[in-house]
mmCIF file of C-alpha atoms and ligand atoms in Angstrom:
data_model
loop_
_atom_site.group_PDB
_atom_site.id
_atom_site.type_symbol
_atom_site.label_atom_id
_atom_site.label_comp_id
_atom_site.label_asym_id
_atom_site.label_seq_id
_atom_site.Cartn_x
_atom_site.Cartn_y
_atom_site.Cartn_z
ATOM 1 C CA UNK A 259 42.622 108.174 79.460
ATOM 2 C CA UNK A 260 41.383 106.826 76.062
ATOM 3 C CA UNK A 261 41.839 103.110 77.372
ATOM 4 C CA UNK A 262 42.461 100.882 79.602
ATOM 5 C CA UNK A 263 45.293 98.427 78.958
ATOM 6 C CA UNK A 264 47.510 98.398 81.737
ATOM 7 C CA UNK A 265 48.678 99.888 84.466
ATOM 8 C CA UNK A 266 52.172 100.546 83.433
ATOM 9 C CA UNK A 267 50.152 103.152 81.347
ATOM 10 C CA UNK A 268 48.980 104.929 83.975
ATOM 11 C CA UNK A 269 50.850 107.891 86.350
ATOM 12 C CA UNK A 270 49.924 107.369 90.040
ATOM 13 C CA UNK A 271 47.508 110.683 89.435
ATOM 14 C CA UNK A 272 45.680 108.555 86.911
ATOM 15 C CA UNK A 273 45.663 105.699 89.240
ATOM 16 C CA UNK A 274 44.701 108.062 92.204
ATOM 17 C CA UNK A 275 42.072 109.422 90.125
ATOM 18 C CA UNK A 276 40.292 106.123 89.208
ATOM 19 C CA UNK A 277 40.697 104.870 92.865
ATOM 20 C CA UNK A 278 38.916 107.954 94.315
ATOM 21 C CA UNK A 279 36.030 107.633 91.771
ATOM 22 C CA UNK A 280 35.972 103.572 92.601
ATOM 23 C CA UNK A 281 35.908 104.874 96.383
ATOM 24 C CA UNK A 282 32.676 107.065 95.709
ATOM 25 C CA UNK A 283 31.141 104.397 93.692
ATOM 26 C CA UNK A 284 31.395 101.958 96.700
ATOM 27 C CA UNK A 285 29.897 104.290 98.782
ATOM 28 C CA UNK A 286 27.169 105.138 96.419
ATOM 29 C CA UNK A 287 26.611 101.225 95.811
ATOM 30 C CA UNK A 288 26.086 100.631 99.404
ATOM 31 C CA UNK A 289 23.791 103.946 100.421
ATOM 32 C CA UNK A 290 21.982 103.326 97.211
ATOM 33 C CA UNK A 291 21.717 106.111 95.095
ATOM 34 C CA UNK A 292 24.055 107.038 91.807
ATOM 35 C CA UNK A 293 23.142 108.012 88.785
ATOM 36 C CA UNK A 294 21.704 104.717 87.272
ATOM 37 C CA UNK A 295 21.816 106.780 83.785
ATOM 38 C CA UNK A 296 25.614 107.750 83.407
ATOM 39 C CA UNK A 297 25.991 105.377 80.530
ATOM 40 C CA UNK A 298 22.452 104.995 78.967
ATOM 41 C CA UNK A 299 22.600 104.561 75.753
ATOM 42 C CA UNK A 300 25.621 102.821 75.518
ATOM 43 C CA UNK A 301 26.725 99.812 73.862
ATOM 44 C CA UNK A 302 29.360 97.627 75.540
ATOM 45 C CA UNK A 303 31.249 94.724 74.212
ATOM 46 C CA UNK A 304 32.555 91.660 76.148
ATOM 47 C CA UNK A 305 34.729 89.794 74.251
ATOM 48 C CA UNK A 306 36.359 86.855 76.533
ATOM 49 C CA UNK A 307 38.418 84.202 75.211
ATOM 50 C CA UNK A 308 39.412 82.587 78.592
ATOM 51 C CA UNK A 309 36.963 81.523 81.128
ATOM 52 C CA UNK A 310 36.170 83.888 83.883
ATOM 53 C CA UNK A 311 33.768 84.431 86.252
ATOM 54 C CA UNK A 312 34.718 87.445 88.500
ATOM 55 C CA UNK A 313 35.856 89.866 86.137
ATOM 56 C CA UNK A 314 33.303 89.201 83.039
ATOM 57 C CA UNK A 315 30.520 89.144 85.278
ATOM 58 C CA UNK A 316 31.474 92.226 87.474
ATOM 59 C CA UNK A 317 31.959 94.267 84.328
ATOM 60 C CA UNK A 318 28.364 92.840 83.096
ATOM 61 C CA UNK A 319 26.845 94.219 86.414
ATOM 62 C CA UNK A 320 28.984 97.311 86.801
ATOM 63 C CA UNK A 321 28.105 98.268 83.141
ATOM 64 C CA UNK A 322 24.374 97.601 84.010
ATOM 65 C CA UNK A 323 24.593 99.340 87.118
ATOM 66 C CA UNK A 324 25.157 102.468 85.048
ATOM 67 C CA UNK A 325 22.693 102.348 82.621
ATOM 68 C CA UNK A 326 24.558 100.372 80.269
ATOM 69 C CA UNK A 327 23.924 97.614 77.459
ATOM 70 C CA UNK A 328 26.063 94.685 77.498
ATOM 71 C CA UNK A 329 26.608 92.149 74.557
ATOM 72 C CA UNK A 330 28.266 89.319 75.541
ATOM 73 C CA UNK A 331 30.861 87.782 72.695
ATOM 74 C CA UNK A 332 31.363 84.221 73.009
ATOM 75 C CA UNK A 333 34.135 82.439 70.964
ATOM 76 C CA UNK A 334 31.938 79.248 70.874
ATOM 77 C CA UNK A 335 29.115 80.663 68.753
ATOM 78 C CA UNK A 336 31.305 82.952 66.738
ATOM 79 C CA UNK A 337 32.369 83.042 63.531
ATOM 80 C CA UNK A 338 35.739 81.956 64.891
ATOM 81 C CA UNK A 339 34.120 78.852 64.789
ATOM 82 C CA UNK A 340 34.457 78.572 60.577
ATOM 83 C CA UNK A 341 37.799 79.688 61.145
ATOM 84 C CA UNK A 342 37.013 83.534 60.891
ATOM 85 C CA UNK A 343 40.206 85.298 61.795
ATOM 86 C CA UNK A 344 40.488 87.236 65.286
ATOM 87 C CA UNK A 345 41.613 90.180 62.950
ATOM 88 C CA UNK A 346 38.306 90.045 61.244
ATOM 89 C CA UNK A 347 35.857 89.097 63.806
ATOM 90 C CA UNK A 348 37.768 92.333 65.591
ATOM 91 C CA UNK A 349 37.231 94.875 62.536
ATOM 92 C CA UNK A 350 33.773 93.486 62.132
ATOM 93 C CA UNK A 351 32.710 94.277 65.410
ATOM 94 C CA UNK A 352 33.871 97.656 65.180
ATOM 95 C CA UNK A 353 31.791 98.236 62.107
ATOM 96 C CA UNK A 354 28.897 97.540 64.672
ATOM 97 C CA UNK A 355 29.751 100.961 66.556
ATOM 98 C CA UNK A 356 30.373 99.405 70.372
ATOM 99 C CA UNK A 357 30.890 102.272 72.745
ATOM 100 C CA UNK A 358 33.598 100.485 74.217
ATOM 101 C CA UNK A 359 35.210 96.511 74.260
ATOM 102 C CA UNK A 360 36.471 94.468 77.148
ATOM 103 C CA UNK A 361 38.634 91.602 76.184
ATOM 104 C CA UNK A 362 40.708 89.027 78.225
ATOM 105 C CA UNK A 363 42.921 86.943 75.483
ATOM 106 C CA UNK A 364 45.674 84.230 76.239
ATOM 107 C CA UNK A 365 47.954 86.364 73.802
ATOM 108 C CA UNK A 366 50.430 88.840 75.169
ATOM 109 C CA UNK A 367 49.147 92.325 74.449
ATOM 110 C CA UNK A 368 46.313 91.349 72.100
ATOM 111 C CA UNK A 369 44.497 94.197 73.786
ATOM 112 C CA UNK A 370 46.882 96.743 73.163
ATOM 113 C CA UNK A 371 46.570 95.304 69.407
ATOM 114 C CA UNK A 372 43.044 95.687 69.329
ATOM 115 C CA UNK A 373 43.191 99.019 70.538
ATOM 116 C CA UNK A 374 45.289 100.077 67.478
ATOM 117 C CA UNK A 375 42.179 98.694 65.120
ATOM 118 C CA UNK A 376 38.826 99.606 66.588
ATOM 119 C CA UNK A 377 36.918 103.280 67.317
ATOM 120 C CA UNK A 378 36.207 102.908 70.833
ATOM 121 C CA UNK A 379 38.088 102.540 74.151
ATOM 122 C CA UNK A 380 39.750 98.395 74.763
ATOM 123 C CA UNK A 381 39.398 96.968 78.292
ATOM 124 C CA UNK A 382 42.059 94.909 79.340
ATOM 125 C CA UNK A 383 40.408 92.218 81.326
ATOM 126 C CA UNK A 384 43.551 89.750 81.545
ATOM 127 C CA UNK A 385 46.084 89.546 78.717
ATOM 128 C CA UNK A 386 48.365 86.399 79.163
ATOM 129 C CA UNK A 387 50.931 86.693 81.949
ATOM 130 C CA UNK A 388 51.034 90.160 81.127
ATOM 131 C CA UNK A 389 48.704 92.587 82.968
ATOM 132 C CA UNK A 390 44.501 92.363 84.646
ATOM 133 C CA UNK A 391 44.700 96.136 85.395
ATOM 134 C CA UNK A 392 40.976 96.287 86.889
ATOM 135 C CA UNK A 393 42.415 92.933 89.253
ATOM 136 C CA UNK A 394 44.818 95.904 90.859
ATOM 137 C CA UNK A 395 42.520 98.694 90.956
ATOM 138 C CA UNK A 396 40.048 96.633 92.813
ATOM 139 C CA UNK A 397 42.813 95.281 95.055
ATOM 140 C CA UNK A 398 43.964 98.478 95.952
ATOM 141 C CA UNK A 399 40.634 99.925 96.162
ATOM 142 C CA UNK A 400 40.457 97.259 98.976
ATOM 143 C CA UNK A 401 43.399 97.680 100.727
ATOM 144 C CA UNK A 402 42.752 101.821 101.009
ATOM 145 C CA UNK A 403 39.150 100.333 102.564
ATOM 146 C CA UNK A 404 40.581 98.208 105.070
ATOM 147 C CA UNK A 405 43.695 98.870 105.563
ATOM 148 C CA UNK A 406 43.572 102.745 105.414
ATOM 149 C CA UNK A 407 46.404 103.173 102.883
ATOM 150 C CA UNK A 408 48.407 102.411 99.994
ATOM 151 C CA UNK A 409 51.556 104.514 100.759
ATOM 152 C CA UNK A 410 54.463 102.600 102.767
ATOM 153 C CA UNK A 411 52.099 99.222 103.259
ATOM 154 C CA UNK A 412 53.874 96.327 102.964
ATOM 155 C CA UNK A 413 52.168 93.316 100.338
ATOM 156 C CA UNK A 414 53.679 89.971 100.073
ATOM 157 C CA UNK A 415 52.500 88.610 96.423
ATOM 158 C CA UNK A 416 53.091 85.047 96.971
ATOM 159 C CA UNK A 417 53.011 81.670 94.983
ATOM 160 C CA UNK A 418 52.845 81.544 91.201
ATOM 161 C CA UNK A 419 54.241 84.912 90.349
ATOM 162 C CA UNK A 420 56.348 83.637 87.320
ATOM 163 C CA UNK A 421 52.487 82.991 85.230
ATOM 164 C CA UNK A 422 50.642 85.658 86.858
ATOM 165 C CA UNK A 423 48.958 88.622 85.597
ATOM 166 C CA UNK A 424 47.902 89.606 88.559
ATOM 167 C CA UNK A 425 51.174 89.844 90.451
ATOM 168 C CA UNK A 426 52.811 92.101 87.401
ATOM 169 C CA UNK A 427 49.207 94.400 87.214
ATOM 170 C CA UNK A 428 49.767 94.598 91.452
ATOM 171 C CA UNK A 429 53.277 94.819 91.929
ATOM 172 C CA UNK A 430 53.486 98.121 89.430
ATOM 173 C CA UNK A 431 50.341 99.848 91.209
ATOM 174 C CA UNK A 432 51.818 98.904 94.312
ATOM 175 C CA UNK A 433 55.507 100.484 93.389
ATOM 176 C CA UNK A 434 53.685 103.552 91.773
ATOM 177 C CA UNK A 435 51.417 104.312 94.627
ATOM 178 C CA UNK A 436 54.622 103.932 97.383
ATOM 179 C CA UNK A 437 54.181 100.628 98.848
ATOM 180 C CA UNK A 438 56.679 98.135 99.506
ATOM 181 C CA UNK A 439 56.450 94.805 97.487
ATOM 182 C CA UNK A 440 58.029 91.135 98.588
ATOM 183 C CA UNK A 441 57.538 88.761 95.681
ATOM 184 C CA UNK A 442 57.497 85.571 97.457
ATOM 185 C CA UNK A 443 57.566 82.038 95.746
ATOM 186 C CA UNK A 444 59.863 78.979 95.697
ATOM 187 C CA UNK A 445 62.674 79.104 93.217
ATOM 188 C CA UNK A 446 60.582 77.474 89.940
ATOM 189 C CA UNK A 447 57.644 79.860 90.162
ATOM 190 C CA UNK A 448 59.976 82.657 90.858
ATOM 191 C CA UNK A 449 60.031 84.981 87.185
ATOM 192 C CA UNK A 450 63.335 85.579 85.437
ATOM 193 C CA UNK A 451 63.109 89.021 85.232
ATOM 194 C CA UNK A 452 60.587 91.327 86.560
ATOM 195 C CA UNK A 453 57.526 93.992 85.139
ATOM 196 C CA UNK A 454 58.945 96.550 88.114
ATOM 197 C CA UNK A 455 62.353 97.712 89.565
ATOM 198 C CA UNK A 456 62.619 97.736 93.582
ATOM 199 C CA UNK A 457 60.951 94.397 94.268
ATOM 200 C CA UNK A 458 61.831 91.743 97.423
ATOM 201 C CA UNK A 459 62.355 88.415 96.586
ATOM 202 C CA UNK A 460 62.245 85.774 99.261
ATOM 203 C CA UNK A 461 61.783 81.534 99.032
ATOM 204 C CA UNK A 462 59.729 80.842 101.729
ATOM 205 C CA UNK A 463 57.258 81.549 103.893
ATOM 206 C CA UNK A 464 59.046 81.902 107.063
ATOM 207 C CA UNK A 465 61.514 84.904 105.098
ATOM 208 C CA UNK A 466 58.888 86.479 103.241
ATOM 209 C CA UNK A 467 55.880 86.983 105.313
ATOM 210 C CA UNK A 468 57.198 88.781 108.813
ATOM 211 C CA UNK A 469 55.711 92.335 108.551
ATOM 212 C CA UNK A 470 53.642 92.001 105.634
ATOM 213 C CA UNK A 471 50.319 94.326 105.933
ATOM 214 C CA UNK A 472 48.927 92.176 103.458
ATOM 215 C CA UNK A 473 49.845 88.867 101.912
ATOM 216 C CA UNK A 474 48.061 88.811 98.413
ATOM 217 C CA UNK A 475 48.066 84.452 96.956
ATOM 218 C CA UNK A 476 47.961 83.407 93.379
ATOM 219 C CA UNK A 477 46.450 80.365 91.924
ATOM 220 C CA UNK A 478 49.183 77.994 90.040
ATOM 221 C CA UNK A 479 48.289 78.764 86.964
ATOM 222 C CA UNK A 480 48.203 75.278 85.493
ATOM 223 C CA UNK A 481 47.217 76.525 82.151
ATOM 224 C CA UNK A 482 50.599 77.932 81.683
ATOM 225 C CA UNK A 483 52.277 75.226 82.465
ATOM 226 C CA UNK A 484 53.668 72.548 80.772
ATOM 227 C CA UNK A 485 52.744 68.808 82.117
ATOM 228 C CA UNK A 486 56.229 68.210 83.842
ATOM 229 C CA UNK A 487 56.113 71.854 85.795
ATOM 230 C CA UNK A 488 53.119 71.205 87.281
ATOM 231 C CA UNK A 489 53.703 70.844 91.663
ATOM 232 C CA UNK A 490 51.908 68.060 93.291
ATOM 233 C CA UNK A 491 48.836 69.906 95.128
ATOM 234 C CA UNK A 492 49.460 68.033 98.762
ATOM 235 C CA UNK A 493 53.131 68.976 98.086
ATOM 236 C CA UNK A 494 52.834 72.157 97.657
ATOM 237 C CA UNK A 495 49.919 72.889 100.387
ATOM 238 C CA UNK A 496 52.970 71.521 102.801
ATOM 239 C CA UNK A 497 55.452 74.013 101.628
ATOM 240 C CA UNK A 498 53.658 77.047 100.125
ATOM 241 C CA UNK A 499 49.580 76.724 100.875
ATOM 242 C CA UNK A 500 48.721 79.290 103.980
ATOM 243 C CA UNK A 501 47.004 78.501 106.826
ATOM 244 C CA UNK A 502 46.090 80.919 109.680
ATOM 245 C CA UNK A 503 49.410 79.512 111.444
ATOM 246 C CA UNK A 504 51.692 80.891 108.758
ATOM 247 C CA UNK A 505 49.228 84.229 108.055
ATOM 248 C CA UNK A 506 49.902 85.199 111.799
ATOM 249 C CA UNK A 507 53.914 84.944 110.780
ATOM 250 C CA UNK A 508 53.033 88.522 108.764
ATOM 251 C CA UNK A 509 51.259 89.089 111.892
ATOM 252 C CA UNK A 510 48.583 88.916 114.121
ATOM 253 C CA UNK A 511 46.676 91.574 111.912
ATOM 254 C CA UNK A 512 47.628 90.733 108.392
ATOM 255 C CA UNK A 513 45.161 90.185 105.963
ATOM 256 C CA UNK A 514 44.948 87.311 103.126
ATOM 257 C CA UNK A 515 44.079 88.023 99.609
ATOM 258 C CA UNK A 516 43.299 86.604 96.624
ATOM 259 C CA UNK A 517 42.168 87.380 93.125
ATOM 260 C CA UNK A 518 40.209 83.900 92.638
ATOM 261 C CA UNK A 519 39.999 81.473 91.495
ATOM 262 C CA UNK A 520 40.950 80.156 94.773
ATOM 263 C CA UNK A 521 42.140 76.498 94.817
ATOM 264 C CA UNK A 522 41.644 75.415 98.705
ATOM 265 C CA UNK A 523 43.841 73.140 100.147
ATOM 266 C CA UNK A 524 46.340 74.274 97.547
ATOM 267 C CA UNK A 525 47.523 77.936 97.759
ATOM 268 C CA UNK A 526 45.192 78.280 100.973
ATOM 269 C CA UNK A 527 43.637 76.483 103.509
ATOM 270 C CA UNK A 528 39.774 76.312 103.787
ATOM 271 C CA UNK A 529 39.672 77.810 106.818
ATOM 272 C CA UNK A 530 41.441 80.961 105.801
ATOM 273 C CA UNK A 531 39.688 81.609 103.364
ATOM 274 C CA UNK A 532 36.821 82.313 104.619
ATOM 275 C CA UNK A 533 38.079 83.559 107.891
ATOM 276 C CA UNK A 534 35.733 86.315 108.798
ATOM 277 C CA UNK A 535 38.850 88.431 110.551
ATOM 278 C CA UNK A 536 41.494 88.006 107.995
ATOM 279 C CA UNK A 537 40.046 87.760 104.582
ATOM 280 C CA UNK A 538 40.039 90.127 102.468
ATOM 281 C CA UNK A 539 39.144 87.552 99.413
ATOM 282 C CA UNK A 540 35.190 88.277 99.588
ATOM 283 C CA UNK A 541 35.689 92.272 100.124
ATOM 284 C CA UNK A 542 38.102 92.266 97.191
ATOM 285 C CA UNK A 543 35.005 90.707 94.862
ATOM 286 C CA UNK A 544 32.536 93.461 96.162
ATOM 287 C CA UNK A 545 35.114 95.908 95.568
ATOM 288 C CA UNK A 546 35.055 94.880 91.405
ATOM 289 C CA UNK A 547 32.029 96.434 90.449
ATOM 290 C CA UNK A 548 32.548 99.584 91.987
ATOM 291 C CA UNK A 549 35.888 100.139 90.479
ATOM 292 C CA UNK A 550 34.942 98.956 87.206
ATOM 293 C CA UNK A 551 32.051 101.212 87.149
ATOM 294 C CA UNK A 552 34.552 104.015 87.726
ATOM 295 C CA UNK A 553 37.013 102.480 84.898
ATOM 296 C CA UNK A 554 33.504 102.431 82.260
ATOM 297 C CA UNK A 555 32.171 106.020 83.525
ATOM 298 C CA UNK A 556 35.484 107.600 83.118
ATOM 299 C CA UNK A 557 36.028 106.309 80.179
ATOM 300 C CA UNK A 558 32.842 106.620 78.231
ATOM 301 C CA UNK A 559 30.574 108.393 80.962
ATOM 302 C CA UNK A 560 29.227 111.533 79.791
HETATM 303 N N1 LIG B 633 41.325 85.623 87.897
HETATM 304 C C1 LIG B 633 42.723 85.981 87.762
HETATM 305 C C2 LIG B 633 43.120 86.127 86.323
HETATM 306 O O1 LIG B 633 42.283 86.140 85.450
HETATM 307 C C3 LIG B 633 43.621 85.072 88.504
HETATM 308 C C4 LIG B 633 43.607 83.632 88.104
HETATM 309 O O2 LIG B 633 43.001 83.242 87.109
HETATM 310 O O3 LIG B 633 44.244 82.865 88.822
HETATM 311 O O4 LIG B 633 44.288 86.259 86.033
#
């Protein structure tokens, strides 16, 4: 693996591989003892032109955790600023030597483009609509944790699906590792075409849920929208947001996830998601610095 860019890129060994290394890291995280050294030395790169909170900050830790050094690239004090281009501020930072670069863009496949100009292995933190590959692996490192398997488990991805990263990243692991995937989400968040073959599609709640292992929510991705597309919030809580009620239709031992940012009251209720029993939203955070200490040692470890 030279990077990271998506997980279409990746065979199911390569995502087995990456999961079993995330698996050991979680282990080692909570008995205390790794090898705090695996990437001293190293210079690492964040380069985030969208906000974020989970993923730049669990890459800053998970980087850290290792041994790492982490320079963190923000567009507001760049050069970008006196209208340097993102083609030059990207070759200039490669004449700097970075071990390795993480970038989330709002452009479709600008990591794969940056990969094809710089020395060092690209991140993919969250391209577009397109792909958060380290958003699955951490998903699925969670579901193997608490669910005890990826092969024939059934996910329901539900809600924005059409604008989401996350769904297209989840919904290829998902396929390549064996499980079954319902894409569930009313008719004008539903996508055109899909970033997999073999996918459910359902329009409600009531169709979509029954036997899901896991029901996985997205955010409405407002900033993808244009004004007239956006839902009403109370509207949509009413027909789409899930409660504990409507999680027990998956059934009684279902789990809720969610990549975050949550909006509660929207997507989810506030009671679900925090729900000690059936949330899986807190794990799923945990779970991001082990796998992306896995993703940074396997790709510029040792
Ligand atoms: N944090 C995820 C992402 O970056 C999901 C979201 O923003 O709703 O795509």
């Amino acid at each position: 693996m030279q990077h990271l860019l998506g997980i279409e890129d990746l065979s199911a060994d390569d995502i087995r591989n990456i999961l079993d290394r995330a698996a050991y890291y979680a282990k080692a995280l909570e008995g205390g003892k790794w090898d705090h050294k695996t990437l001293d030395d190293k210079i690492i790169i964040t380069l985030f032109f969208e906000p974020s909170t989970r993923t730049l900050i669990s890459f800053d830790i998970a980087a850290k955790r290792l041994g790492a050094n982490v320079v963190n690239w923000q567009v507001e004090n760049s050069a970008m600023r006196k209208d340097e281009s993102f083609l030059d501020t990207i070759l200039t930072l490669n004449q700097m030597r970075p071990d390795a670069i993480i970038i989330r863009h709002v452009e479709f496949g600008a990591p794969n483009f940056v990969a094809t100009r710089v020395d060092c292995p690209v991140i993919n933190g969250g391209d577009s609509w397109r792909e958060h590959p380290t958003q699955a692996l951490l998903d699925a490192l969670t579901m193997e944790r608490e669910i005890g398997k990826l092969e024939d488990l059934t996910v329901a991805i539900c809600g924005d699906v059409a604008h989401s990263r996350v769904a297209n990243s989840n919904a290829i692991l998902l396929k390549k590792m064996g499980a079954n995937v319902r894409i569930v989400a009313p008719e004008f968040l539903m996508p055109e075409k899909f970033a997999v073959e073999g996918l459910e599609t359902f329009t409600s709640l009531e169709e979509g849920l029954p036997g899901a292992d896991a029901v996985m929510l997205l955010r409405i991705q407002k900033e993808r929208m244009e004004a007239g597309q956006i839902p009403d919030d109370a509207a949509y809580h009413n027909e789409f947001g899930l409660t504990l009620e409507q999680l027990n239709l998956a059934g009684p031992k279902a789990f809720v996830m969610h990549p975050g940012p949550m909006n509660r009251g929207v997507e989810i209720s506030d009671e679900l998601a925090e729900d000690p029993e059936r949330s899986l939203i807190a794990r799923q955070v945990a779970n991001g610095i082990p796998t992306r200490m896995a993703v940074l040692d396997m790709l510029i470890g040792g």
